[in-house]
Short mmCIF file of C-alpha atoms and ligand atoms in Angstrom, two decimals:
data_model
loop_
_atom_site.label_atom_id
_atom_site.label_comp_id
_atom_site.label_asym_id
_atom_site.label_seq_id
_atom_site.Cartn_x
_atom_site.Cartn_y
_atom_site.Cartn_z
CA MET A 177 31.10 -52.30 47.58
CA VAL A 178 30.78 -51.16 51.32
CA GLN A 179 31.30 -53.12 53.91
CA PHE A 180 30.27 -50.92 57.49
CA VAL A 181 26.65 -50.10 57.07
CA TYR A 182 25.38 -47.98 58.74
CA LYS A 183 22.95 -48.46 61.60
CA LYS A 184 19.94 -46.92 62.90
CA LYS A 185 21.46 -46.90 66.82
CA ARG A 186 19.19 -45.81 69.77
CA GLY A 187 22.94 -44.42 70.85
CA PHE A 188 25.63 -44.37 70.77
CA MET A 189 28.12 -47.33 72.88
CA ASN A 190 30.23 -44.75 74.15
CA LYS A 191 29.55 -42.92 76.39
CA TYR A 192 31.26 -39.44 76.89
CA LEU A 193 30.08 -39.55 72.81
CA GLN A 194 26.41 -39.78 73.82
CA LYS A 195 26.48 -37.44 76.94
CA VAL A 196 27.50 -34.91 74.24
CA LEU A 197 25.19 -35.70 71.95
CA ASN A 198 22.39 -35.89 74.64
CA GLU A 199 23.97 -31.67 75.39
CA VAL A 200 23.78 -31.24 72.47
CA LYS A 201 19.87 -31.79 72.18
CA ASN A 202 18.81 -30.57 75.52
CA LYS A 203 20.29 -26.89 75.16
CA ASP A 204 20.04 -26.24 71.60
CA ASN A 205 16.72 -28.15 71.65
CA THR A 206 15.12 -25.60 68.92
CA GLU A 207 17.67 -26.23 66.72
CA LYS A 208 16.56 -28.92 64.66
CA GLU A 209 19.52 -28.83 61.10
CA TYR A 210 22.67 -27.93 64.26
CA ILE A 211 21.63 -31.48 66.08
CA GLN A 212 21.28 -33.50 62.84
CA ALA A 213 24.69 -32.07 61.95
CA VAL A 214 27.02 -32.69 65.57
CA GLU A 215 24.97 -36.19 65.12
CA GLU A 216 26.13 -36.96 61.87
CA VAL A 217 29.39 -36.09 62.76
CA LEU A 218 29.85 -37.90 66.07
CA SER A 219 28.05 -40.82 65.04
CA THR A 220 31.29 -41.93 62.89
CA ILE A 221 34.39 -41.30 64.94
CA GLU A 222 32.69 -43.50 67.51
CA PRO A 223 36.53 -45.70 67.10
CA VAL A 224 38.31 -42.57 67.46
CA ILE A 225 36.98 -41.27 70.57
CA GLU A 226 37.42 -45.23 71.39
CA LYS A 227 40.92 -44.76 71.28
CA HIS A 228 41.66 -41.05 72.73
CA PRO A 229 39.82 -41.88 76.25
CA GLU A 230 42.22 -38.82 77.60
CA TYR A 231 39.72 -36.19 75.03
CA GLU A 232 36.90 -36.25 77.43
CA LYS A 233 39.15 -34.73 80.95
CA ILE A 234 40.05 -31.78 78.13
CA ALA A 235 36.10 -31.31 76.60
CA LEU A 236 37.36 -31.63 73.29
CA LEU A 237 34.82 -32.81 71.87
CA GLU A 238 32.14 -29.97 73.81
CA ARG A 239 34.90 -27.39 72.60
CA MET A 240 33.92 -28.52 69.29
CA VAL A 241 30.32 -28.13 69.28
CA GLU A 242 29.84 -24.97 71.06
CA PRO A 243 30.62 -21.72 68.96
CA GLU A 244 33.93 -19.87 69.81
CA ARG A 245 31.27 -16.65 69.21
CA LEU A 246 27.63 -15.83 67.29
CA ILE A 247 26.74 -13.23 66.37
CA SER A 248 23.58 -12.19 65.30
CA PHE A 249 21.77 -8.56 64.20
CA ARG A 250 19.59 -6.20 63.04
CA VAL A 251 19.55 -5.17 59.40
CA PRO A 252 16.77 -2.49 57.79
CA TYR A 253 17.13 -0.94 54.24
CA VAL A 254 14.98 0.93 52.45
CA LYS A 255 12.75 -0.71 49.84
CA ASP A 256 11.57 0.83 46.29
CA ASN A 257 8.34 2.04 47.60
CA GLY A 258 9.89 3.48 50.64
CA GLN A 259 8.76 1.05 52.86
CA THR A 260 10.97 0.05 55.89
CA VAL A 261 12.24 -3.61 56.08
CA VAL A 262 13.92 -5.32 59.30
CA HIS A 263 15.48 -8.08 58.80
CA ARG A 264 17.95 -10.88 60.97
CA GLY A 265 21.75 -10.95 60.56
CA PHE A 266 23.54 -13.11 61.38
CA ARG A 267 27.60 -14.20 61.42
CA VAL A 268 28.88 -17.42 63.48
CA GLN A 269 32.32 -17.33 63.85
CA PHE A 270 32.40 -21.32 65.03
CA SER A 271 36.51 -21.97 64.85
CA SER A 272 39.79 -20.35 64.88
CA LEU A 273 41.37 -23.71 65.14
CA ILE A 274 42.77 -23.80 62.01
CA GLY A 275 43.01 -19.93 60.55
CA PRO A 276 40.78 -17.60 60.60
CA TYR A 277 36.43 -18.20 60.09
CA LYS A 278 36.04 -18.62 56.02
CA GLY A 279 32.80 -19.59 55.11
CA GLY A 280 29.95 -17.73 53.60
CA LEU A 281 26.63 -15.87 53.38
CA ARG A 282 23.69 -17.08 52.85
CA PHE A 283 20.20 -15.13 51.87
CA HIS A 284 16.90 -17.47 51.88
CA PRO A 285 13.65 -16.48 54.16
CA SER A 286 14.70 -19.75 55.71
CA VAL A 287 17.71 -18.78 57.51
CA ASN A 288 17.67 -18.50 61.43
CA GLN A 289 20.01 -19.08 63.95
CA SER A 290 19.67 -23.37 63.69
CA ILE A 291 21.05 -23.19 59.60
CA MET A 292 23.73 -20.73 60.53
CA LYS A 293 25.44 -23.16 63.02
CA PHE A 294 25.29 -26.52 60.60
CA LEU A 295 26.85 -24.80 58.26
CA ALA A 296 29.44 -23.04 60.78
CA PHE A 297 30.42 -26.57 62.28
CA GLU A 298 30.32 -28.17 58.90
CA GLN A 299 32.49 -26.11 57.66
CA ILE A 300 35.55 -26.95 60.30
CA PHE A 301 35.31 -30.16 59.00
CA LYS A 302 35.02 -29.13 55.32
CA ASN A 303 38.11 -26.48 55.62
CA ALA A 304 39.85 -28.82 57.55
CA LEU A 305 39.61 -30.87 55.00
CA THR A 306 41.59 -28.55 52.18
CA GLY A 307 44.73 -29.06 54.03
CA LEU A 308 44.03 -25.18 53.93
CA PRO A 309 44.92 -22.81 57.15
CA ILE A 310 40.70 -21.92 57.85
CA GLY A 311 38.69 -22.07 60.39
CA GLY A 312 35.35 -22.44 60.91
CA GLY A 313 32.21 -19.68 59.91
CA LYS A 314 28.57 -18.89 58.35
CA GLY A 315 26.23 -16.42 57.66
CA GLY A 316 23.43 -14.82 56.53
CA SER A 317 20.20 -12.82 57.42
CA ASP A 318 16.74 -14.21 56.58
CA PHE A 319 16.67 -11.44 53.37
CA ASP A 320 15.29 -13.37 50.18
CA PRO A 321 16.54 -11.56 47.07
CA LYS A 322 14.39 -13.36 45.00
CA GLU A 323 12.38 -9.90 43.09
CA LYS A 324 14.26 -7.22 44.11
CA SER A 325 15.77 -4.94 42.59
CA ASP A 326 19.47 -4.24 42.26
CA GLY A 327 18.35 -0.94 44.24
CA GLU A 328 17.03 -2.80 47.52
CA ILE A 329 20.09 -5.65 47.05
CA MET A 330 22.79 -2.99 47.19
CA ARG A 331 21.16 -1.05 49.37
CA PHE A 332 20.41 -4.41 52.00
CA CYS A 333 24.05 -5.14 51.47
CA GLN A 334 25.39 -2.03 52.76
CA SER A 335 23.17 -1.42 55.48
CA PHE A 336 24.12 -5.83 56.78
CA MET A 337 27.68 -4.89 55.79
CA THR A 338 27.87 -1.17 57.90
CA GLU A 339 26.89 -4.33 61.23
CA LEU A 340 29.18 -7.16 60.12
CA GLN A 341 32.78 -4.73 58.89
CA ARG A 342 33.47 -4.98 62.92
CA HIS A 343 33.82 -8.21 63.14
CA ILE A 344 35.66 -9.01 59.61
CA GLY A 345 38.54 -8.69 58.77
CA GLN A 346 41.03 -9.92 56.07
CA ASP A 347 43.28 -12.31 59.50
CA VAL A 348 39.80 -12.70 61.31
CA ASP A 349 36.77 -13.93 59.90
CA VAL A 350 36.86 -13.70 56.14
CA PRO A 351 33.01 -14.35 54.27
CA ALA A 352 31.68 -15.39 50.07
CA GLY A 353 29.29 -16.34 48.58
CA ASP A 354 26.21 -18.51 48.95
CA ILE A 355 22.83 -19.75 48.05
CA GLY A 356 21.68 -16.13 47.40
CA VAL A 357 25.17 -14.60 47.42
CA GLY A 358 27.38 -13.92 44.40
CA GLU A 359 29.43 -12.23 42.70
CA ARG A 360 26.85 -9.31 42.58
CA GLU A 361 25.89 -9.46 46.26
CA ILE A 362 30.02 -9.20 47.17
CA GLY A 363 30.35 -6.70 44.62
CA TYR A 364 27.94 -4.26 47.04
CA LEU A 365 29.41 -5.46 50.40
CA PHE A 366 33.23 -4.93 49.19
CA GLY A 367 32.72 -0.97 49.00
CA GLN A 368 30.58 -1.03 51.89
CA TYR A 369 33.28 -2.18 53.33
CA LYS A 370 35.99 -0.33 51.54
CA ARG A 371 34.50 2.39 53.10
CA ILE A 372 33.99 2.43 55.93
CA LYS A 373 37.34 1.47 56.62
CA ASP A 374 38.78 3.62 54.05
CA ILE A 375 41.12 0.72 52.77
CA TYR A 376 41.88 -2.38 50.16
CA GLU A 377 41.95 -5.25 52.09
CA GLY A 378 41.19 -7.83 48.59
CA GLY A 379 41.49 -10.96 50.95
CA VAL A 380 38.72 -9.54 53.62
CA LEU A 381 36.29 -11.69 50.92
CA THR A 382 36.28 -13.59 48.18
CA GLY A 383 34.01 -14.63 45.37
CA LYS A 384 34.94 -11.11 44.58
CA GLY A 385 34.37 -10.26 40.83
CA LEU A 386 38.36 -10.33 38.74
CA SER A 387 37.83 -6.14 37.91
CA TYR A 388 38.78 -5.43 42.26
CA GLY A 389 41.26 -9.14 43.13
CA GLY A 390 38.56 -12.05 42.27
CA SER A 391 40.51 -15.13 41.41
CA LEU A 392 39.70 -17.34 37.97
CA ALA A 393 38.24 -20.69 38.36
CA ARG A 394 36.10 -19.42 41.88
CA LYS A 395 32.90 -19.09 40.23
CA GLU A 396 33.25 -22.58 38.40
CA ALA A 397 35.15 -24.20 41.53
CA THR A 398 32.47 -26.11 43.97
CA GLY A 399 30.51 -27.42 40.71
CA PHE A 400 34.74 -28.47 39.40
CA GLY A 401 35.20 -29.64 42.57
CA LEU A 402 32.66 -31.93 43.30
CA ILE A 403 32.90 -33.93 39.46
CA TYR A 404 36.71 -33.99 40.13
CA PHE A 405 35.63 -36.01 43.44
CA MET A 406 33.08 -38.60 41.85
CA ARG A 407 35.84 -38.96 39.25
CA GLU A 408 38.23 -40.22 40.95
CA MET A 409 35.82 -42.01 43.99
CA LEU A 410 34.53 -43.31 40.36
CA LYS A 411 38.42 -44.54 38.84
CA HIS A 412 38.43 -46.83 42.64
CA ASN A 413 35.15 -48.48 42.45
CA GLY A 414 35.41 -50.86 39.50
CA SER A 415 37.71 -48.15 37.38
CA GLN A 416 34.38 -46.52 36.34
CA SER A 417 34.48 -42.68 34.99
CA LEU A 418 31.59 -40.45 34.31
CA ALA A 419 31.56 -40.48 30.20
CA GLY A 420 28.86 -42.13 29.01
CA LYS A 421 27.03 -42.12 32.53
CA THR A 422 23.36 -40.49 32.61
CA VAL A 423 23.53 -37.80 35.76
CA THR A 424 19.96 -35.36 37.77
CA ILE A 425 21.58 -32.16 39.49
CA SER A 426 18.88 -30.34 41.81
CA GLY A 427 19.09 -26.85 42.07
CA ALA A 428 20.35 -24.52 38.94
CA GLY A 429 22.48 -22.09 41.37
CA ASN A 430 26.08 -21.71 41.26
CA VAL A 431 27.05 -25.04 42.07
CA ALA A 432 24.70 -26.97 40.28
CA ILE A 433 25.68 -24.80 36.51
CA TYR A 434 29.34 -25.37 36.75
CA ALA A 435 28.69 -29.33 38.14
CA CYS A 436 26.45 -29.68 34.35
CA GLN A 437 28.96 -28.37 33.01
CA LYS A 438 32.08 -30.42 34.32
CA ALA A 439 30.69 -33.37 34.14
CA ALA A 440 29.40 -32.46 30.89
CA GLU A 441 33.01 -32.17 29.85
CA TYR A 442 33.92 -35.74 31.19
CA GLY A 443 31.42 -37.52 28.55
CA ALA A 444 28.73 -37.50 31.35
CA LYS A 445 24.84 -37.05 30.20
CA VAL A 446 22.95 -34.51 32.85
CA VAL A 447 19.74 -34.83 31.89
CA ALA A 448 17.59 -33.15 34.51
CA MET A 449 17.83 -29.86 36.07
CA SER A 450 16.20 -28.01 39.13
CA ASP A 451 14.80 -25.21 41.22
CA SER A 452 12.80 -24.64 44.11
CA LYS A 453 9.25 -25.36 42.01
CA GLY A 454 10.05 -27.93 40.47
CA CYS A 455 12.14 -29.56 37.36
CA ILE A 456 13.41 -29.95 33.90
CA TYR A 457 13.96 -33.51 32.22
CA ASP A 458 15.50 -33.49 28.87
CA LYS A 459 16.07 -36.62 27.31
CA ASP A 460 18.71 -35.48 24.87
CA GLY A 461 20.83 -33.73 27.66
CA ILE A 462 20.70 -30.34 28.99
CA ASN A 463 20.99 -27.35 27.03
CA LEU A 464 23.68 -25.61 29.41
CA ASP A 465 23.60 -22.30 27.47
CA LEU A 466 20.13 -21.57 27.75
CA ILE A 467 19.81 -22.53 31.71
CA LYS A 468 23.32 -20.03 32.36
CA GLN A 469 21.32 -17.45 29.88
CA ILE A 470 17.52 -17.90 32.71
CA LYS A 471 19.96 -18.67 35.48
CA GLU A 472 22.14 -16.47 35.59
CA GLU A 473 21.27 -13.44 32.98
CA ARG A 474 17.79 -13.09 33.91
CA ARG A 475 17.44 -14.00 37.37
CA GLY A 476 14.18 -16.41 35.41
CA ARG A 477 12.95 -19.55 36.80
CA ILE A 478 14.21 -23.49 35.63
CA SER A 479 9.81 -23.70 33.31
CA GLU A 480 10.97 -21.26 31.35
CA TYR A 481 13.45 -23.60 30.07
CA LEU A 482 10.77 -25.38 27.99
CA GLU A 483 10.23 -21.75 25.97
CA ALA A 484 13.17 -22.25 24.07
CA ARG A 485 13.14 -26.74 23.93
CA PRO A 486 9.64 -27.86 24.32
CA GLN A 487 11.21 -31.34 23.91
CA ALA A 488 11.33 -31.24 27.30
CA GLN A 489 9.25 -31.43 30.71
CA TYR A 490 8.65 -29.77 33.98
CA PHE A 491 7.75 -31.37 36.70
CA ALA A 492 6.28 -29.44 39.60
CA ARG A 493 7.40 -29.27 42.69
CA GLU A 494 4.40 -30.80 45.38
CA ASN A 495 5.61 -31.90 48.29
CA GLU A 496 8.45 -32.36 49.95
CA ASP A 497 10.40 -35.20 48.32
CA SER A 498 12.15 -33.26 44.38
CA PRO A 499 10.12 -34.83 41.36
CA ILE A 500 13.48 -34.67 39.96
CA TRP A 501 15.03 -37.84 41.98
CA ASN A 502 12.61 -39.73 40.20
CA ILE A 503 13.75 -39.93 37.23
CA LYS A 504 16.55 -42.44 35.95
CA ALA A 505 19.79 -41.35 36.78
CA ASP A 506 23.65 -43.14 37.10
CA ILE A 507 24.88 -40.83 39.06
CA ALA A 508 22.65 -37.81 41.14
CA LEU A 509 24.50 -34.80 43.00
CA PRO A 510 22.24 -33.23 44.89
CA CYS A 511 23.04 -28.94 45.01
CA ALA A 512 20.41 -27.44 45.83
CA THR A 513 19.70 -27.28 49.37
CA GLN A 514 19.54 -28.95 53.37
CA ASN A 515 17.55 -31.96 53.53
CA GLU A 516 16.36 -31.64 49.96
CA LEU A 517 16.86 -35.97 49.40
CA THR A 518 15.09 -38.02 51.47
CA LEU A 519 13.78 -41.75 52.42
CA ASN A 520 11.60 -42.10 49.31
CA SER A 521 14.00 -39.87 46.90
CA ALA A 522 16.72 -41.91 48.55
CA LYS A 523 14.53 -44.98 48.13
CA LYS A 524 13.23 -44.02 44.40
CA LEU A 525 16.89 -43.48 43.00
CA VAL A 526 17.95 -47.20 44.31
CA GLU A 527 14.94 -49.08 42.98
CA ASN A 528 16.14 -47.30 39.73
CA GLY A 529 19.51 -48.12 39.85
CA VAL A 530 21.42 -45.01 41.04
CA ILE A 531 25.83 -45.77 41.59
CA ALA A 532 26.93 -43.21 43.27
CA ILE A 533 26.39 -39.19 45.05
CA GLY A 534 28.00 -36.47 44.82
CA GLU A 535 25.96 -33.52 47.48
CA GLY A 536 27.15 -30.61 46.01
CA ALA A 537 24.68 -28.95 48.80
CA ASN A 538 25.73 -29.04 52.48
CA MET A 539 23.75 -32.01 54.16
CA PRO A 540 21.86 -32.28 51.66
CA CYS A 541 21.10 -35.42 51.69
CA THR A 542 18.36 -36.47 55.09
CA LYS A 543 20.07 -39.02 58.01
CA GLU A 544 17.29 -41.40 56.82
CA ALA A 545 18.37 -41.80 53.43
CA THR A 546 22.41 -41.18 53.81
CA GLU A 547 21.80 -44.90 56.47
CA TYR A 548 18.98 -45.95 53.56
CA LEU A 549 22.17 -44.73 50.02
CA LEU A 550 25.02 -47.31 52.27
CA ALA A 551 22.94 -49.59 52.96
CA ASN A 552 22.25 -50.92 49.48
CA ASN A 553 26.21 -49.96 48.78
CA ILE A 554 25.58 -46.41 46.85
CA LEU A 555 29.01 -44.54 47.09
CA VAL A 556 28.37 -41.10 48.59
CA ALA A 557 30.67 -38.72 47.52
CA PRO A 558 29.59 -36.40 51.36
CA ALA A 559 28.94 -32.50 51.60
CA LYS A 560 32.07 -31.75 53.33
CA ALA A 561 34.23 -33.30 51.52
CA ALA A 562 33.35 -33.29 48.29
CA ASN A 563 32.19 -29.50 47.71
CA ALA A 564 35.16 -28.19 49.19
CA GLY A 565 36.29 -26.55 46.06
CA GLY A 566 34.44 -22.94 46.24
CA VAL A 567 36.25 -23.21 49.68
CA ALA A 568 39.52 -24.26 48.30
CA THR A 569 39.50 -22.26 45.64
CA SER A 570 38.46 -19.07 48.40
CA ALA A 571 41.77 -19.67 50.71
CA ILE A 572 43.48 -19.84 47.47
CA GLU A 573 42.04 -16.01 46.18
CA MET A 574 42.52 -15.00 49.81
CA SER A 575 46.51 -15.62 48.83
CA GLN A 576 46.43 -14.43 45.73
CA ASN A 577 44.71 -10.88 47.53
CA SER A 578 48.29 -11.66 49.99
CA MET A 579 51.02 -11.57 47.22
CA ARG A 580 49.31 -8.71 45.37
CA TYR A 581 50.02 -11.55 42.21
CA TYR A 582 46.89 -13.31 39.32
CA LEU A 583 47.08 -17.11 38.53
CA THR A 584 45.93 -17.78 35.06
CA PHE A 585 42.10 -20.08 35.31
CA GLU A 586 44.76 -23.30 33.66
CA GLU A 587 47.07 -22.48 37.22
CA VAL A 588 44.06 -22.72 39.90
CA ASP A 589 41.71 -25.31 38.30
CA LYS A 590 44.67 -27.41 38.09
CA LYS A 591 45.59 -26.29 42.69
CA LEU A 592 41.96 -26.76 43.08
CA ASP A 593 41.84 -30.25 41.17
CA SER A 594 44.48 -32.35 42.85
CA ILE A 595 43.89 -30.33 45.98
CA MET A 596 39.84 -32.86 45.83
CA VAL A 597 42.50 -35.32 44.74
CA ASN A 598 44.02 -35.03 48.21
CA ILE A 599 40.97 -34.66 49.86
CA PHE A 600 39.21 -37.78 47.95
CA ASN A 601 42.12 -39.79 49.77
CA SER A 602 42.00 -38.67 52.57
CA CYS A 603 38.72 -39.79 52.83
CA LYS A 604 40.07 -42.88 51.57
CA ASN A 605 42.48 -43.38 53.27
CA ALA A 606 41.03 -42.38 57.08
CA ALA A 607 37.90 -45.11 55.81
CA GLU A 608 40.48 -48.15 55.17
CA GLU A 609 42.54 -47.65 58.69
CA TYR A 610 39.02 -48.42 60.58
CA ASN A 611 37.50 -50.78 58.38
CA LEU A 612 34.64 -49.10 57.05
CA GLY A 613 35.38 -49.90 53.29
CA ASN A 614 34.43 -47.04 51.16
CA ASN A 615 32.14 -45.05 53.77
CA TYR A 616 33.53 -41.28 52.50
CA VAL A 617 30.78 -39.80 54.61
CA ALA A 618 32.54 -41.50 57.92
CA GLY A 619 36.33 -41.11 56.29
CA ALA A 620 34.93 -37.55 55.59
CA ASN A 621 34.60 -37.02 59.22
CA ILE A 622 37.36 -39.29 60.98
CA ALA A 623 40.03 -37.44 58.64
CA ALA A 624 39.17 -34.03 59.22
CA PHE A 625 37.75 -34.42 63.12
CA THR A 626 41.75 -35.94 63.32
CA LYS A 627 43.83 -33.07 62.21
CA LEU A 628 40.85 -30.67 64.14
CA ALA A 629 41.66 -32.54 67.52
CA LYS A 630 44.90 -32.67 66.92
CA ALA A 631 45.11 -29.24 67.07
CA MET A 632 43.04 -28.90 68.86
CA GLU A 633 45.54 -30.75 72.17
CA ALA A 634 48.60 -28.69 70.42
CA GLN A 635 46.67 -25.01 71.27
CA GLY A 636 45.81 -26.30 74.69
CA ILE A 637 42.70 -25.16 76.54
CA VAL A 638 41.37 -22.54 74.37
P1 LIG B 231 22.17 -20.51 44.51
O1 LIG B 231 21.78 -19.29 45.61
O2 LIG B 231 23.32 -20.12 43.57
O3 LIG B 231 21.53 -21.50 43.87
C1 LIG B 231 20.89 -22.64 44.92
C2 LIG B 231 19.47 -22.64 43.68
O4 LIG B 231 19.16 -24.44 44.28
C3 LIG B 231 18.83 -22.22 43.54
O5 LIG B 231 18.67 -23.25 41.79
C4 LIG B 231 17.92 -22.89 44.19
O6 LIG B 231 16.56 -22.69 43.68
C5 LIG B 231 17.65 -24.34 44.48
N1 LIG B 231 16.98 -23.55 45.98
C6 LIG B 231 17.18 -23.43 47.04
N2 LIG B 231 17.00 -23.00 48.47
C7 LIG B 231 15.63 -24.12 48.00
C8 LIG B 231 14.72 -25.03 48.40
N3 LIG B 231 14.94 -25.04 50.08
N4 LIG B 231 14.21 -25.90 48.22
C9 LIG B 231 14.59 -26.29 47.03
N5 LIG B 231 15.53 -25.46 46.36
C10 LIG B 231 16.03 -24.85 46.43
O7 LIG B 231 23.42 -21.70 45.61
P2 LIG B 231 24.47 -22.22 44.83
O8 LIG B 231 24.68 -23.04 44.47
O9 LIG B 231 25.34 -21.01 45.69
O10 LIG B 231 24.71 -23.46 46.99
C11 LIG B 231 23.79 -24.70 46.57
C12 LIG B 231 23.63 -25.14 47.37
O11 LIG B 231 25.75 -25.02 47.55
C13 LIG B 231 24.09 -24.36 48.62
O12 LIG B 231 23.82 -25.75 50.17
C14 LIG B 231 25.29 -23.87 48.67
O13 LIG B 231 25.41 -23.90 51.11
C15 LIG B 231 25.81 -25.18 48.53
N6 LIG B 231 27.49 -24.95 48.40
C16 LIG B 231 27.34 -23.06 47.83
C17 LIG B 231 29.79 -23.00 47.51
C18 LIG B 231 29.43 -22.26 46.56
O14 LIG B 231 30.67 -21.90 45.87
N7 LIG B 231 28.54 -21.35 46.08
C19 LIG B 231 30.10 -23.41 48.30
C20 LIG B 231 29.57 -25.41 48.74
C21 LIG B 231 28.91 -25.46 49.57
P3 LIG B 231 15.42 -20.86 43.58
O15 LIG B 231 15.84 -20.14 43.18
O16 LIG B 231 13.65 -22.19 43.64
O17 LIG B 231 15.65 -20.68 45.12
O1 LIG B 232 29.14 -23.88 51.59
C1 LIG B 232 30.64 -23.74 51.64
O2 LIG B 232 31.16 -23.90 51.78
C2 LIG B 232 30.36 -21.85 51.01
N1 LIG B 232 29.14 -21.68 50.37
C3 LIG B 232 32.06 -21.16 50.76
C4 LIG B 232 32.58 -21.02 51.59
C5 LIG B 232 33.43 -20.11 51.24
O3 LIG B 232 34.68 -19.58 52.11
O4 LIG B 232 34.24 -19.88 49.88
#
């Protein structure tokens, strides 16, 4: 199926690309995730750069890999036991080329500058693919919301926003959720913003609660969008469908839960889900209501699933390879975090007959895993395209806030569906134009890059 094979190259044929990559590797040499994300994009746009030698003179790529602004700040808060703790906050305002900076906030102990920059960089391309007027940004903190009281979460969010508020605004930069930041955190952040600015500015954050300006279907959007993209990809490759397919989904958070719901609605059987500690396998199909109770209501561990369904199995994670990828499936959906699907896992999936991978998380496959999957003719729905439904629906939330008029669930869902169809078609058309078969990883990067390059040329040297 895949005519173009991702080759492990010693370097690029194109000297300009090689020069830019070398500069990033030298300047940002400790930022391994950021280098990985840049290398992945550069490795797929070579045919476009070959066609446009004029880009070098205007330093188009150098400008694309340098954030417009990178903000790092102190976030102190007081724990319930009276102890003051200091965390590090970030906001990377990477590109305002096609709209206000837009992207989520991640609260996770692993957060650092490299992870923030890789996420913000990918967000620029993702947001361009949506066709909506949103630039690229990302932020967060190395704060761990796990096992914190509501009071601690609230005080942390208030402290975080006390600094962040001077950098954001509905026409400037619009944060949303990501790992560890959901409706509860967005609520506390919004409340503090409103208090400091003394204004109701609905469009300053997305993923808000429905009672104060949120959009119906935003919660579901990333997971639903992933499945809409997968539906299109299967349809265009052998007229296949999700019905009757066995699916495994890593993670049990916002993206994973709603991907599971939509996959089941389309007649697929989801047999496994996971969290960072391990995975559950339920051969009769995952009971999603139970997962929602454990994860959304109790904020518990996925191992608790066995208490209600003892016939299911639990596999604890022992090393960097998540046990979920050892489970036989037609479709695997990594929806947890970056680099969670390694070369070993990719080999296992291929050995077990997987036909398609859908990246719900950002950069979930390692570089080697992606290369191996594509070389083995596995369909890969790349993150920048496949998980863009979340941010696209955030943009729809912003529109509703500006209009002061709210759409129904069905209206938002229908828009989301048609955006995902358009994104798939953009990836497909770009791949076809450059004779890359069904390499949608390259297709997504080329489609997004082409749009961004045009906007950069049009706006002059900024
Ligand atoms: P949540 O916080 O709701 O859920 C995250 C899930 O991933 C949890 O099950 C968590 O397990 C697991 N996880 C987190 N870190 C790790 C890790 N280091 N190793 C293994 N498992 C881990 O986050 P989301 O569902 O919102 O985000 C999941 C992914 O989707 C992220 O990559 C995010 O960037 C991406 N994404 C999110 C969008 C959104 O709208 N929310 C939009 C587009 C992409 P545990 O509880 O044990 O930590
Ligand atoms: O990675 C992502 O696209 C998100 N976390 C959602 C960003 C957003 O602004 O809705």
